[in-house]
mmCIF file of C-alpha atoms in Angstrom:
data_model
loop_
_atom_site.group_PDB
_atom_site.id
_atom_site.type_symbol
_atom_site.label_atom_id
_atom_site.label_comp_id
_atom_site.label_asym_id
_atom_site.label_seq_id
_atom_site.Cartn_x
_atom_site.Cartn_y
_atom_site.Cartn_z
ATOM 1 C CA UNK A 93 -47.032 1.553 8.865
ATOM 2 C CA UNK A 94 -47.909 3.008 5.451
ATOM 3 C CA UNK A 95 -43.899 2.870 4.353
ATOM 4 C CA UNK A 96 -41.932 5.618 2.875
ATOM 5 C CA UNK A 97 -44.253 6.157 -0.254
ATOM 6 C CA UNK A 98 -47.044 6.908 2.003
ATOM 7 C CA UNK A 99 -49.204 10.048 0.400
ATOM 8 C CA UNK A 100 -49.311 12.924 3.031
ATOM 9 C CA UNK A 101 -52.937 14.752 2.490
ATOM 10 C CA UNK A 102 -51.554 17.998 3.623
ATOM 11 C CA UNK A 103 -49.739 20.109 6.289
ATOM 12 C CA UNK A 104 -51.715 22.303 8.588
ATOM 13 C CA UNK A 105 -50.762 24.820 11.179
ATOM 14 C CA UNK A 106 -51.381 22.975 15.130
ATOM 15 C CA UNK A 107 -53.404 24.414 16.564
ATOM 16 C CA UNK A 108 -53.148 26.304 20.338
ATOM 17 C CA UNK A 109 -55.541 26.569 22.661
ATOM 18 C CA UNK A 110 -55.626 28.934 25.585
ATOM 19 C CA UNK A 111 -56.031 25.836 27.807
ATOM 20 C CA UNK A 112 -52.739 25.068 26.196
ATOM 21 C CA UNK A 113 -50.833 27.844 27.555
ATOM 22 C CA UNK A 114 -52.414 27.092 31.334
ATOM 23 C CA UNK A 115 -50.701 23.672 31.554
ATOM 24 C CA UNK A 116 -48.016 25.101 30.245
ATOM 25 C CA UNK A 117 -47.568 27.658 32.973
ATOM 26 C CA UNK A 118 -48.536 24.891 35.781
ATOM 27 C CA UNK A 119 -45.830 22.857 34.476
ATOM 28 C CA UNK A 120 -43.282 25.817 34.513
ATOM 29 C CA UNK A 121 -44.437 26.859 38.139
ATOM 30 C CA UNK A 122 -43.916 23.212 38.993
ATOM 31 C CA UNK A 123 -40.247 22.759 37.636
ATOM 32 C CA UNK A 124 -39.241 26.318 39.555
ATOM 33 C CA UNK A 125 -40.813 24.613 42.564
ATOM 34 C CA UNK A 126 -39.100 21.912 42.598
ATOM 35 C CA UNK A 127 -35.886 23.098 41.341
ATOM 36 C CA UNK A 128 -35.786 25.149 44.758
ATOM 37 C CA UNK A 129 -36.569 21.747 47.073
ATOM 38 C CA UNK A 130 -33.769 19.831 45.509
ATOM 39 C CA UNK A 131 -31.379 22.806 45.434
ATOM 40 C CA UNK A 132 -32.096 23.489 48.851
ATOM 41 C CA UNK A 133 -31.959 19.471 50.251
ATOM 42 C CA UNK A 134 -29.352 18.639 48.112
ATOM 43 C CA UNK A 135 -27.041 21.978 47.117
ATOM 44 C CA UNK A 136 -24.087 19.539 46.348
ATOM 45 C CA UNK A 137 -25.719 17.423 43.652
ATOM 46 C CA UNK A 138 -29.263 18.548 42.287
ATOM 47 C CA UNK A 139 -29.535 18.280 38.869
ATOM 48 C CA UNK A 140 -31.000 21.873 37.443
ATOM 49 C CA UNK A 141 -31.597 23.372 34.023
ATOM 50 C CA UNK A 142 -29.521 26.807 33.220
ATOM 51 C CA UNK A 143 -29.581 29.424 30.686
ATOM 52 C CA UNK A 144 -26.943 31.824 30.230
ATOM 53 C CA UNK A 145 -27.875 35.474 29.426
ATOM 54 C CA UNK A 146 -26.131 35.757 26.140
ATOM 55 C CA UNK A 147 -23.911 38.893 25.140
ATOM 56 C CA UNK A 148 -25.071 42.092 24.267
ATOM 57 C CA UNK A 149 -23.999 42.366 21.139
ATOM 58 C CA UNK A 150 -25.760 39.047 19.673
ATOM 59 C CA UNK A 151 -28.638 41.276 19.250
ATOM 60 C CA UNK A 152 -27.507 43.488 17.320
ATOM 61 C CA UNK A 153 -28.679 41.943 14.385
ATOM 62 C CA UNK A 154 -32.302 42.288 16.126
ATOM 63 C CA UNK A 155 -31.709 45.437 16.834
ATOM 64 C CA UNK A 156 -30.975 46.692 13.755
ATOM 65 C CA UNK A 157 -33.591 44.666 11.647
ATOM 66 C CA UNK A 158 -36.699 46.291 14.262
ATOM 67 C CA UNK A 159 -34.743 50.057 13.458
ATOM 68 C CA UNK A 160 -35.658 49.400 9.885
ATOM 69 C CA UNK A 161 -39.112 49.003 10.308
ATOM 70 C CA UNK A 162 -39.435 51.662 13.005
ATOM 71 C CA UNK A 163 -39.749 49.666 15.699
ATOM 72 C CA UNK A 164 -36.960 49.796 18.903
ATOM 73 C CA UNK A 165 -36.082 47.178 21.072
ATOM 74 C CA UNK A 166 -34.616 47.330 24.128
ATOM 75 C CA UNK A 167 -32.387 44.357 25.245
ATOM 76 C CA UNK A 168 -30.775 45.531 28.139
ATOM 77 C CA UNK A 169 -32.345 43.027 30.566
ATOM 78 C CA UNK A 170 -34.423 40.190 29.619
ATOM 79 C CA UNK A 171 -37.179 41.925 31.106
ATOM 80 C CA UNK A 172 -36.946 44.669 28.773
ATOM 81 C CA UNK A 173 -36.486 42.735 25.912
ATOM 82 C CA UNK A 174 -39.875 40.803 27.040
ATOM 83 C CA UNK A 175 -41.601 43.907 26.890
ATOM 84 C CA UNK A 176 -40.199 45.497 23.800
ATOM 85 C CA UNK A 177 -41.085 42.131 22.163
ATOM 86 C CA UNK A 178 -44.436 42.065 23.761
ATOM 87 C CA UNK A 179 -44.869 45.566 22.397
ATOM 88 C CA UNK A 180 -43.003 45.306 18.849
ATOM 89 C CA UNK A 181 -46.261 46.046 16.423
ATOM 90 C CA UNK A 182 -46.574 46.884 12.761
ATOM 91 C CA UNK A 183 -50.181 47.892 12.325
ATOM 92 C CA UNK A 184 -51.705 45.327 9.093
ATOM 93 C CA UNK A 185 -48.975 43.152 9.497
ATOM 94 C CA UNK A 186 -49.737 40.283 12.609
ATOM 95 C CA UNK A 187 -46.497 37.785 11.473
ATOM 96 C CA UNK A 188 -43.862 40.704 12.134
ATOM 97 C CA UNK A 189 -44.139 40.067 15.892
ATOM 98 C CA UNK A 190 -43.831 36.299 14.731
ATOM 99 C CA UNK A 191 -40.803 36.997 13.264
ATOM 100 C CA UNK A 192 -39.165 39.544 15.814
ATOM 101 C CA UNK A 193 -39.648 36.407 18.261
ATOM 102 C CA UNK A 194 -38.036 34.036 15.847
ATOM 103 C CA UNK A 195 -34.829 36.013 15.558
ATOM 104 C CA UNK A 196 -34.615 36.690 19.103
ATOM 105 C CA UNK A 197 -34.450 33.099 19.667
ATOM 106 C CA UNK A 198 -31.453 32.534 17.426
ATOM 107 C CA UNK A 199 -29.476 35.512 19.719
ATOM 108 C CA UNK A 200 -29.605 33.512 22.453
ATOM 109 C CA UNK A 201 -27.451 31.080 24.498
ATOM 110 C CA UNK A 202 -27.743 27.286 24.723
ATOM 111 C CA UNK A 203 -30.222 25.701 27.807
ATOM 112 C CA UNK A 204 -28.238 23.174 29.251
ATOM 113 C CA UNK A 205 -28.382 20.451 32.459
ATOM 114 C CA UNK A 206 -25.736 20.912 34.874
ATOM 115 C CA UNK A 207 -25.036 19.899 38.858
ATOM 116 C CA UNK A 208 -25.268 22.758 41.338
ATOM 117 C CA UNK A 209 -22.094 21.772 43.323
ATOM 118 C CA UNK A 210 -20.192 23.061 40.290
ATOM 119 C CA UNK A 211 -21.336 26.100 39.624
ATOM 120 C CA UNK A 212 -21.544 29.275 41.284
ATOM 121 C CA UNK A 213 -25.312 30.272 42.876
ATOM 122 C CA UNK A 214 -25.159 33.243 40.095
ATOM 123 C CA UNK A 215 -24.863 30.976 37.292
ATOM 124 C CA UNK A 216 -28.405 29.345 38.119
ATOM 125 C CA UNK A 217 -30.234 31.634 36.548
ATOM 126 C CA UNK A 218 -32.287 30.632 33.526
ATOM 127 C CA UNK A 219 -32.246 33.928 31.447
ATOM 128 C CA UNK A 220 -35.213 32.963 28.990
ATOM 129 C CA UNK A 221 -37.762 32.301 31.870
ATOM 130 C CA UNK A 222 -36.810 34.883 34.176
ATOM 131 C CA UNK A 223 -36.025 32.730 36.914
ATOM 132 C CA UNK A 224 -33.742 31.854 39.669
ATOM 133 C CA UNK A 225 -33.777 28.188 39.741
ATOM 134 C CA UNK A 226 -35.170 25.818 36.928
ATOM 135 C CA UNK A 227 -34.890 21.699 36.496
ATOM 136 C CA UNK A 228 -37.204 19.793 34.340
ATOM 137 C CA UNK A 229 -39.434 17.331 36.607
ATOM 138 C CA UNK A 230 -42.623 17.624 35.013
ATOM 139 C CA UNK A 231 -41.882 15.003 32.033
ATOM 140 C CA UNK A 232 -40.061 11.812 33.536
ATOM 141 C CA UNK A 233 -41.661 9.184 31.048
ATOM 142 C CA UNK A 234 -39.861 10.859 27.977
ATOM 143 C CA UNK A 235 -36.731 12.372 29.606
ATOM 144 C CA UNK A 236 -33.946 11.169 31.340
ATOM 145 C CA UNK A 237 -32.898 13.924 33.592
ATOM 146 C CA UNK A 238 -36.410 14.102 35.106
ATOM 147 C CA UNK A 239 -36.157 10.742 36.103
ATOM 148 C CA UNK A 240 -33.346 11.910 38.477
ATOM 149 C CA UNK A 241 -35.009 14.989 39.441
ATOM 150 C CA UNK A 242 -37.928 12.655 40.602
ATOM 151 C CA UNK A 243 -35.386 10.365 42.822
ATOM 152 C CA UNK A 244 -34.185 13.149 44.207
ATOM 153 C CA UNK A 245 -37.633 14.342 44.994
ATOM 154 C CA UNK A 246 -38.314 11.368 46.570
ATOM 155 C CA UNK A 247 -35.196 11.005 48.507
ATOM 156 C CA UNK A 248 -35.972 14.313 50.171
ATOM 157 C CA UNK A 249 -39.587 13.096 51.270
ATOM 158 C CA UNK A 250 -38.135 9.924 52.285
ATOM 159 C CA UNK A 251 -40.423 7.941 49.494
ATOM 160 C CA UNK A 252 -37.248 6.247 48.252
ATOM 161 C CA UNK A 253 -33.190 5.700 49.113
ATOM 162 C CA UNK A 254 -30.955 7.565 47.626
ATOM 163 C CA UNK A 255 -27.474 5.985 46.464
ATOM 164 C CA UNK A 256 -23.912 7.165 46.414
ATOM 165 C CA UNK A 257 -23.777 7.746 42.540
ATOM 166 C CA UNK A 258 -26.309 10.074 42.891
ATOM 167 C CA UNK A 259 -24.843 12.377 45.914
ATOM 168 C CA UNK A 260 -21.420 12.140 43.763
ATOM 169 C CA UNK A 261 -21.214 15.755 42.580
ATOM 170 C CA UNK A 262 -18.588 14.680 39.716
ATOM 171 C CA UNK A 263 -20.871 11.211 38.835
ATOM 172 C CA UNK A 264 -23.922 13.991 38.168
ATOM 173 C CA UNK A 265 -22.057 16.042 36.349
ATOM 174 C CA UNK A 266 -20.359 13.531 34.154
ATOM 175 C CA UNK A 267 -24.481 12.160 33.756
ATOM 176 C CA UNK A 268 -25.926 16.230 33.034
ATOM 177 C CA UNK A 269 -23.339 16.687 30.099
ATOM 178 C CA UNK A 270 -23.963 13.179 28.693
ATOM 179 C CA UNK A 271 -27.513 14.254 28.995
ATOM 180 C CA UNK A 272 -26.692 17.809 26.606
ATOM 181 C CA UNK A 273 -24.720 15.689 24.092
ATOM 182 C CA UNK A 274 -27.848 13.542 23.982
ATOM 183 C CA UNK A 275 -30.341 16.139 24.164
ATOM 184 C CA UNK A 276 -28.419 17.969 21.091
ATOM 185 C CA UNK A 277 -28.815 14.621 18.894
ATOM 186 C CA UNK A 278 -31.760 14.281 19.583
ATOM 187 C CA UNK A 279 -32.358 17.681 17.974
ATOM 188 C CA UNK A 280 -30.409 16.704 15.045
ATOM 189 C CA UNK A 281 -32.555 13.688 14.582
ATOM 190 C CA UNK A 282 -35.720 15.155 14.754
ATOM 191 C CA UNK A 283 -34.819 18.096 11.993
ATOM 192 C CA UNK A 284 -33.974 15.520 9.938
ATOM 193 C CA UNK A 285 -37.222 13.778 10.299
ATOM 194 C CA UNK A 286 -38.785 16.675 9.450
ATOM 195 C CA UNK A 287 -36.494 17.173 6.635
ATOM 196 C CA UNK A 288 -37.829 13.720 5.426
ATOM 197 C CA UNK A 289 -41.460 14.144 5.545
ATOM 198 C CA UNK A 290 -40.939 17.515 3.951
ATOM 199 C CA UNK A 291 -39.815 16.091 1.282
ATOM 200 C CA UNK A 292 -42.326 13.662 1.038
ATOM 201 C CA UNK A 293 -44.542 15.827 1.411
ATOM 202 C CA UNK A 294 -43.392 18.191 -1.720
ATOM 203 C CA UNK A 295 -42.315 14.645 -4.298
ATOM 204 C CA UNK A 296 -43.675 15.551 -7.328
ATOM 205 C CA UNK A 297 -45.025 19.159 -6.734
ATOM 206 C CA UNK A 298 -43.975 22.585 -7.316
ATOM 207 C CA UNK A 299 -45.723 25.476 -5.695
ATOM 208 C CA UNK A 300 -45.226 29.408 -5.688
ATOM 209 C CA UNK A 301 -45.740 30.037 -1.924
ATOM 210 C CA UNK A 302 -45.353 33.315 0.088
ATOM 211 C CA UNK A 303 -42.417 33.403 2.341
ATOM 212 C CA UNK A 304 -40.992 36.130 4.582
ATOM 213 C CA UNK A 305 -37.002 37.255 4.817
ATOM 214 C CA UNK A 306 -36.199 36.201 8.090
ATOM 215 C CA UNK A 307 -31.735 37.054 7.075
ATOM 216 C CA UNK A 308 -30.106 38.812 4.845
ATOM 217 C CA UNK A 309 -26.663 37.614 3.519
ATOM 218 C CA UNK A 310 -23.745 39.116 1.053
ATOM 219 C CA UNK A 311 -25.062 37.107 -1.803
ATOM 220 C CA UNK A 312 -28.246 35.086 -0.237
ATOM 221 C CA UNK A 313 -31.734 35.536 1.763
ATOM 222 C CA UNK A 314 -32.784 33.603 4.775
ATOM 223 C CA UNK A 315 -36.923 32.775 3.915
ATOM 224 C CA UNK A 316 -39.492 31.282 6.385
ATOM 225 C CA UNK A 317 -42.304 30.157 4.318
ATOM 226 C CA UNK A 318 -45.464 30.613 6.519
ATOM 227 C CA UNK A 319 -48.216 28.480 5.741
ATOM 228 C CA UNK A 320 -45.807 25.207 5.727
ATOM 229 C CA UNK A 321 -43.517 26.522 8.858
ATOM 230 C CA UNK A 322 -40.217 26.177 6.246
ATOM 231 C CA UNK A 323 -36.954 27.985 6.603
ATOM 232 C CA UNK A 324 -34.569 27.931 3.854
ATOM 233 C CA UNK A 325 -31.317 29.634 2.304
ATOM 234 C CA UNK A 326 -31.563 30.563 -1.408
ATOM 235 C CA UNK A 327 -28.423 31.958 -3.284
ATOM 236 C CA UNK A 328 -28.910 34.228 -5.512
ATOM 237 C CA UNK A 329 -26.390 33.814 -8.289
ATOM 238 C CA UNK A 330 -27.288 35.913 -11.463
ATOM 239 C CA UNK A 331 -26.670 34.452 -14.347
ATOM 240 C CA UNK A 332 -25.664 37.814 -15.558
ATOM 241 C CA UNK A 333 -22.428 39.054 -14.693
ATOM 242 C CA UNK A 334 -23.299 42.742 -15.057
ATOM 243 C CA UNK A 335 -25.952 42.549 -11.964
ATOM 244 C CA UNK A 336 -24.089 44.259 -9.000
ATOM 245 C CA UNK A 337 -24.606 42.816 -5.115
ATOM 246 C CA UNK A 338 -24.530 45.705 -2.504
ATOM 247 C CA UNK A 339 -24.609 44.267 1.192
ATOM 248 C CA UNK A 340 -25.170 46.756 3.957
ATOM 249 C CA UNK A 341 -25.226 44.988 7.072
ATOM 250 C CA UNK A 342 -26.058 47.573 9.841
ATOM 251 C CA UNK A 343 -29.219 47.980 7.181
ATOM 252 C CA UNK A 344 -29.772 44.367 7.385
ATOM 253 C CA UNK A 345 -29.973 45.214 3.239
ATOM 254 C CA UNK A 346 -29.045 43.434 0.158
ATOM 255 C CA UNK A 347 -29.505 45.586 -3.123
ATOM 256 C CA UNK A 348 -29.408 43.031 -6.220
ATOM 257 C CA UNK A 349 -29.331 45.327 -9.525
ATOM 258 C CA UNK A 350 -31.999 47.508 -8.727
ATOM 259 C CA UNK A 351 -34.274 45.559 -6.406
ATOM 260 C CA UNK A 352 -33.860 46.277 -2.398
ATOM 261 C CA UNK A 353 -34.084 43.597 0.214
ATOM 262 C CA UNK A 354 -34.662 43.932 3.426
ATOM 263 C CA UNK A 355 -35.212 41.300 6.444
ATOM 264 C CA UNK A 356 -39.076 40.850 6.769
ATOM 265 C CA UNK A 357 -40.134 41.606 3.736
ATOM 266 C CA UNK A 358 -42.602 39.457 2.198
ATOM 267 C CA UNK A 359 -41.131 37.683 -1.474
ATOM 268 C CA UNK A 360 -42.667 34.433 -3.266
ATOM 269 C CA UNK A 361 -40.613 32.021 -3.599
ATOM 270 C CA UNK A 362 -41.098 28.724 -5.300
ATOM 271 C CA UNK A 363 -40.626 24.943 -3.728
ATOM 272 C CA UNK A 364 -39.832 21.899 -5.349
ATOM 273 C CA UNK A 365 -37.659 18.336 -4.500
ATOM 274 C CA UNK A 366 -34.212 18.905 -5.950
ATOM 275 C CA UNK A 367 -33.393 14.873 -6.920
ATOM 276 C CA UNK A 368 -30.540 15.132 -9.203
ATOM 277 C CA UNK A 369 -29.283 12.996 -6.888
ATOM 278 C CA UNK A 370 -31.251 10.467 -5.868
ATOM 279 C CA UNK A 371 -28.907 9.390 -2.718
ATOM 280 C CA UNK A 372 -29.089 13.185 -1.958
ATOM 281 C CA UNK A 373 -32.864 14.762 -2.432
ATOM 282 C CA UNK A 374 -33.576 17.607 -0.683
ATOM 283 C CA UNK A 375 -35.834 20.575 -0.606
ATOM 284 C CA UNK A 376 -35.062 23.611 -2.862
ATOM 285 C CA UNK A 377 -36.660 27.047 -2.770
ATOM 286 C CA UNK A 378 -35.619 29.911 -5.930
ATOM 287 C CA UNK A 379 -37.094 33.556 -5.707
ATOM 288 C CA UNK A 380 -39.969 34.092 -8.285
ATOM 289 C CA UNK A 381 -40.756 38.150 -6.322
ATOM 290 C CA UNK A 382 -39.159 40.255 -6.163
ATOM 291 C CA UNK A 383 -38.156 39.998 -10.213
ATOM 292 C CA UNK A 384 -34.621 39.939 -10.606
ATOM 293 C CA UNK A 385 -32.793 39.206 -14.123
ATOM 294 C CA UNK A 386 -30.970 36.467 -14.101
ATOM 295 C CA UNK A 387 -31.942 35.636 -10.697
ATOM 296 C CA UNK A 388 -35.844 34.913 -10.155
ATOM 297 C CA UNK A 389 -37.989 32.358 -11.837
ATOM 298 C CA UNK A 390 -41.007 32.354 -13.638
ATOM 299 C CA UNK A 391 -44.139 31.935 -11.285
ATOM 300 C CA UNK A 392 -45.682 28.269 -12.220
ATOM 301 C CA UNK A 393 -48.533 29.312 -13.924
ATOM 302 C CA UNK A 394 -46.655 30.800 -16.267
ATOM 303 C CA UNK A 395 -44.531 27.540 -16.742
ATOM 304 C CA UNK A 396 -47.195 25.101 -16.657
ATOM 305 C CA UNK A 397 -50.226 26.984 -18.027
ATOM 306 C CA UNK A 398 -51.970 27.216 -15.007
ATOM 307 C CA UNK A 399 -52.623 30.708 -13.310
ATOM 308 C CA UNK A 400 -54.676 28.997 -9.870
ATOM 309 C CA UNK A 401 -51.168 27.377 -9.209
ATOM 310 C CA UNK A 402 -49.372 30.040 -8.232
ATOM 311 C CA UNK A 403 -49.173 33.975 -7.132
ATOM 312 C CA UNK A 404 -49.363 36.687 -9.596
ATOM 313 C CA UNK A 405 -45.403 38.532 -8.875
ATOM 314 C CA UNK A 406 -46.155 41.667 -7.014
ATOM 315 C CA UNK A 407 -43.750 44.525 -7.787
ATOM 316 C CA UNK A 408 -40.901 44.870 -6.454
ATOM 317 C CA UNK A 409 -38.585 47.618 -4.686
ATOM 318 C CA UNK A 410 -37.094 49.707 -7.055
ATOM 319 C CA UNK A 411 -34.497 52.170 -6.139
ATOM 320 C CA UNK A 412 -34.768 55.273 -8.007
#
């Protein structure tokens, strides 16, 4: 290991290949197909993956952001918000469909495991794939619940015994939602990974980067920084008391002074390690574009003396 002071040479986007997307599919077909077996050899006890269709109105906020830009999508059924996302465009802009995606995702419900002897049949579904049955199978050296997929698998084939724990509807169940407390730290552990190589990553620099408004709050915006895949909040508290916040939320708007804000616009926003406290660093983004008093920074060649580190402010949106 190179320790925590390692030098990172620089972050690049991974890149997918269509061969990429063929496994991928394989491996979904092969879950759904297995999903049915078990369910159907074992309808007491197989251990399946679900994913509640969430409510209507968590997408309003998608909604309402596409209206802006002219663009209408239809969430209805999953299979109409498939195609309206499939079919959301903005000619010379390629990320906005990026970005429709992105907030879709945060409308929706939680995946979780769960035993089929517990649930009603219409409560399989999984909403985001569009299918009846689901299970994960296809993965059993890094996760748990394949593992029992596979001895259940087996068990039907007669490759292996089963056991009583594992034809105990209530012992599965008690096992599936240790498996979603898991699954969830897991997550936690891995953003914060990423939090720490970010960081890292940044020590000691301070770059003016193009980001995109992904949310729009009372008195903040929501940015996703592109090239580096980063998502942060950044307050915007003006220093001067006489610039006036105006928050329109079916607009998905923040007016600051006279500067408009919308989600998905493009801004530039700058990115540095905040390490005031050293227990405590993390990464900090301010707005340098759109220009507000007492709100924006000055772009880093302007504060170093060095115009190739940084983008030139483009203007912003003025209401008349």
């Amino acid at each position: 290991s190179s320790g925590i002071n390692a030098e990172y040479g620089g972050i690049e986007t991974k890149d997918l290949k269509e061969t990429n997307s063929m496994i991928e599919e394989f491996m979904l077909l092969a879950n759904c197909e297995v999903a049915r077996h078990i369910e159907k050899e074992f309808p007491q006890c197989a251990v399946l993956r679900r994913h509640p269709a969430p409510p209507l109105t968590n997408f309003d906020l998608l909604v309402n952001a596409a209206a802006v830009k002219g663009v209408e999508v239809i969430c209805s059924t999953n299979k109409e918000l498939a195609y309206s996302l499939e079919n959301a465009n903005i000619p010379g802009d390629p990320f906005f469909n990026i970005l429709l995606r992105i907030v879709s995702t945060r409308c929706m419900m939680q995946a979780v495991y769960f035993c089929s002897g517990l649930y009603p049949e219409e409560e399989y579904f999984h909403y985001g794939l569009a299918v009846p049955l689901y299970t994960h199978f296809t993965s059993p050296i890094r996760r748990y619940p394949d593992l029992l997929v596979h001895r259940l698998l087996a068990a039907s084939v007669g490759q292996d015994k089963t056991y009583t724990e594992l034809l105990d509807r209530n012992i599965v169940n008690e096992w599936c939602e240790n498996m979603n407390y898991r699954h969830h730290q897991a997550q936690l552990v891995q953003r914060a990974s990423i939090a720490l190589h970010t960081q890292l990553y940044f020590k000691d620099k301070c770059l003016d980067e193009d980001a995109y408004i992904l949310f729009v709050r009372r008195n903040a915006i929501v940015v996703l920084v592109r090239r580096y895949g980063l998502e942060s909040t950044i307050f915007l508290k003006a220093v001067e008391s006489t610039v006036e916040f105006k928050y329109e939320e079916e607009k998905c708007k923040l007016t600051v002074g006279r500067v408009v804000m919308q989600m998905f616009d493009r801004v530039v926003v700058q990115i540095s390690v905040e390490d005031c406290n050293i227990q405590h660093k993390k990464l900090r983004m301010k707005l340098v574009n759109p220009i507000i008093p007492g709100v924006s920074v000055e772009p880093i060649y302007v504060t170093m003396g060095n115009k190739d580190e940084a983008h030139v402010p483009k203007p912003a949106t003025i209401k008349p």
